[in-house]
Structures are given as C-alpha cells and as structure tokens.
Amino acid sequence: MLVRDAMSTVVLTIGPAHTLRQAAQLMSARRVGAAIVLDADTCGLGILTERDVLNAVGAGLSPDQEPVHAHTTTDVVFAAPQWTLEEAATAMLHGGFRHLIVLEGRDPVGVVSVRDIIHCWAPVKSTVPA
C-alpha cells in the first residue's frame, strides 16, 4: 500500500504569525493533529503538531500570545505519494516523529500520520454481531 492510499488530504495550512490558540482551534475544527506552516517570507514549509502545542502550554507559555513560528519544526522530512507505507513508517521511526507532509512536486497534497498507517495495516473490525 502507498502513502497516497493512507494520507489525509484535509490539509490545514497556517501562517507563522498565528497564535498557538488560533492554530489549536483550527486543528480542532478540522480534526487534524498537524498543521502545515507556510512562511511566505522564506518560501518554506514547516509543521506544527498537537504535541508542539501541548509542550508549549505545559511549559507555561500563553497560547494567546505565543506565535506558531516559535514552535514550528522547519527541518521537515517530506514523503512522496508513491512511497510505500513501510518507507513512511521507517522515516517516522528514524526521525522520531508522527507526521509527514506529503509533497507532489513542490506542493503539499496531504499529511500521513502514524494513525493513518495503523488504520491501513490493522483495519478496524466491526464489533456488531452479524
């Protein structure tokens, strides 16, 4: 199975000046665990995850004042839609992260998470008797 088969195409893109609260609200509304951070000034892509928000708030930082750019991972490993799920899982394991931005050329087309991969490898079986 390939990354394109597992990835979420619900891509949330935010700017680096958003606050952590704004990012969290948008992530919650879209029901995603990561947002792609697009910095128009640097033409770069980064990622902000739910763990980044949690760590900042847990450290006592104000989610209403703290900007996303201070917590964005910019040293990102990207996946291609034609990668196998094994390749994606290996990249996540070696990098110690749970999300990969999926690029088609230079454009973000999705995000694949550990959860997405697990759903493909171990589909949920119905608990309702037949």
mmCIF file of C-alpha atoms in Angstrom, residues 23-122:
data_model
loop_
_atom_site.group_PDB
_atom_site.id
_atom_site.type_symbol
_atom_site.label_atom_id
_atom_site.label_comp_id
_atom_site.label_asym_id
_atom_site.label_seq_id
_atom_site.Cartn_x
_atom_site.Cartn_y
_atom_site.Cartn_z
ATOM 1 C CA ALA A 23 -3.671 27.021 15.478
ATOM 2 C CA ALA A 24 -5.246 24.722 18.076
ATOM 3 C CA GLN A 25 -8.736 25.990 17.255
ATOM 4 C CA LEU A 26 -8.214 25.425 13.521
ATOM 5 C CA MET A 27 -6.703 21.971 14.087
ATOM 6 C CA SER A 28 -9.608 21.023 16.341
ATOM 7 C CA ALA A 29 -12.224 22.289 13.875
ATOM 8 C CA ARG A 30 -10.607 20.305 11.044
ATOM 9 C CA ARG A 31 -9.997 17.293 13.301
ATOM 10 C CA VAL A 32 -6.313 17.071 12.360
ATOM 11 C CA GLY A 33 -3.249 16.569 14.519
ATOM 12 C CA ALA A 34 -0.882 18.712 12.494
ATOM 13 C CA ALA A 35 -0.862 21.926 10.501
ATOM 14 C CA ILE A 36 1.445 22.861 7.676
ATOM 15 C CA VAL A 37 3.067 26.202 8.418
ATOM 16 C CA LEU A 38 3.707 28.201 5.278
ATOM 17 C CA ASP A 39 6.106 31.091 5.699
ATOM 18 C CA ALA A 40 5.705 33.356 2.648
ATOM 19 C CA ASP A 41 8.803 35.347 3.626
ATOM 20 C CA THR A 42 11.096 32.326 3.460
ATOM 21 C CA CYS A 43 9.067 30.250 0.990
ATOM 22 C CA GLY A 44 9.462 27.422 3.452
ATOM 23 C CA LEU A 45 7.190 24.740 4.790
ATOM 24 C CA GLY A 46 7.168 23.622 8.371
ATOM 25 C CA ILE A 47 4.867 21.607 10.581
ATOM 26 C CA LEU A 48 3.155 22.288 13.892
ATOM 27 C CA THR A 49 1.725 19.282 15.708
ATOM 28 C CA GLU A 50 -0.607 18.820 18.627
ATOM 29 C CA ARG A 51 2.424 17.761 20.665
ATOM 30 C CA ASP A 52 4.135 21.098 19.915
ATOM 31 C CA VAL A 53 1.098 22.970 21.240
ATOM 32 C CA LEU A 54 0.876 20.729 24.301
ATOM 33 C CA ASN A 55 4.575 21.163 25.117
ATOM 34 C CA ALA A 56 4.329 24.955 24.856
ATOM 35 C CA VAL A 57 1.260 25.187 27.078
ATOM 36 C CA GLY A 58 2.762 22.668 29.502
ATOM 37 C CA ALA A 59 5.840 24.893 29.754
ATOM 38 C CA GLY A 60 3.616 27.756 30.897
ATOM 39 C CA LEU A 61 3.607 29.753 27.658
ATOM 40 C CA SER A 62 0.488 31.722 26.803
ATOM 41 C CA PRO A 63 -1.375 30.170 23.874
ATOM 42 C CA ASP A 64 -2.930 33.587 23.201
ATOM 43 C CA GLN A 65 0.414 35.324 22.807
ATOM 44 C CA GLU A 66 2.827 32.635 21.675
ATOM 45 C CA PRO A 67 3.384 32.640 17.894
ATOM 46 C CA VAL A 68 3.357 29.440 15.903
ATOM 47 C CA HIS A 69 6.760 30.157 14.342
ATOM 48 C CA ALA A 70 8.458 29.691 17.714
ATOM 49 C CA HIS A 71 7.259 26.063 17.813
ATOM 50 C CA THR A 72 7.311 25.066 14.154
ATOM 51 C CA THR A 73 9.556 22.245 13.019
ATOM 52 C CA THR A 74 11.292 23.523 9.911
ATOM 53 C CA ASP A 75 13.739 20.653 9.419
ATOM 54 C CA VAL A 76 10.960 18.567 7.894
ATOM 55 C CA VAL A 77 11.170 15.166 6.241
ATOM 56 C CA PHE A 78 8.757 15.039 3.333
ATOM 57 C CA ALA A 79 7.087 11.974 1.834
ATOM 58 C CA ALA A 80 6.037 11.392 -1.742
ATOM 59 C CA PRO A 81 2.625 9.920 -2.586
ATOM 60 C CA GLN A 82 4.302 6.932 -4.228
ATOM 61 C CA TRP A 83 6.274 5.954 -1.126
ATOM 62 C CA THR A 84 5.239 2.676 0.447
ATOM 63 C CA LEU A 85 3.771 2.781 3.933
ATOM 64 C CA GLU A 86 6.862 0.891 5.072
ATOM 65 C CA GLU A 87 9.075 3.724 3.793
ATOM 66 C CA ALA A 88 6.927 6.306 5.579
ATOM 67 C CA ALA A 89 6.915 4.319 8.819
ATOM 68 C CA THR A 90 10.692 3.883 8.640
ATOM 69 C CA ALA A 91 11.199 7.632 8.119
ATOM 70 C CA MET A 92 8.945 8.359 11.111
ATOM 71 C CA LEU A 93 10.728 5.817 13.289
ATOM 72 C CA HIS A 94 14.196 7.098 12.416
ATOM 73 C CA GLY A 95 13.169 10.748 12.776
ATOM 74 C CA GLY A 96 11.162 10.276 15.963
ATOM 75 C CA PHE A 97 8.036 11.986 14.669
ATOM 76 C CA ARG A 98 4.422 11.002 13.922
ATOM 77 C CA HIS A 99 3.516 13.076 10.830
ATOM 78 C CA LEU A 100 4.933 13.510 7.341
ATOM 79 C CA ILE A 101 3.946 16.236 4.910
ATOM 80 C CA VAL A 102 3.274 14.642 1.530
ATOM 81 C CA LEU A 103 4.547 16.612 -1.445
ATOM 82 C CA GLU A 104 3.653 16.220 -5.100
ATOM 83 C CA GLY A 105 6.423 18.144 -6.768
ATOM 84 C CA ARG A 106 6.722 21.209 -4.533
ATOM 85 C CA ASP A 107 3.086 21.313 -3.444
ATOM 86 C CA PRO A 108 1.736 19.848 -0.201
ATOM 87 C CA VAL A 109 -1.054 17.415 -1.097
ATOM 88 C CA GLY A 110 -1.562 15.651 2.197
ATOM 89 C CA VAL A 111 -0.308 14.586 5.580
ATOM 90 C CA VAL A 112 0.274 10.994 6.614
ATOM 91 C CA SER A 113 0.372 10.075 10.293
ATOM 92 C CA VAL A 114 1.217 7.010 12.294
ATOM 93 C CA ARG A 115 -2.518 6.632 12.902
ATOM 94 C CA ASP A 116 -3.197 6.631 9.145
ATOM 95 C CA ILE A 117 -0.657 3.853 8.663
ATOM 96 C CA ILE A 118 -2.040 1.799 11.540
ATOM 97 C CA HIS A 119 -5.565 2.082 10.098
ATOM 98 C CA CYS A 120 -4.293 0.639 6.821
ATOM 99 C CA TRP A 121 -2.303 -2.147 8.430
ATOM 100 C CA ALA A 122 -4.922 -3.104 11.033
#
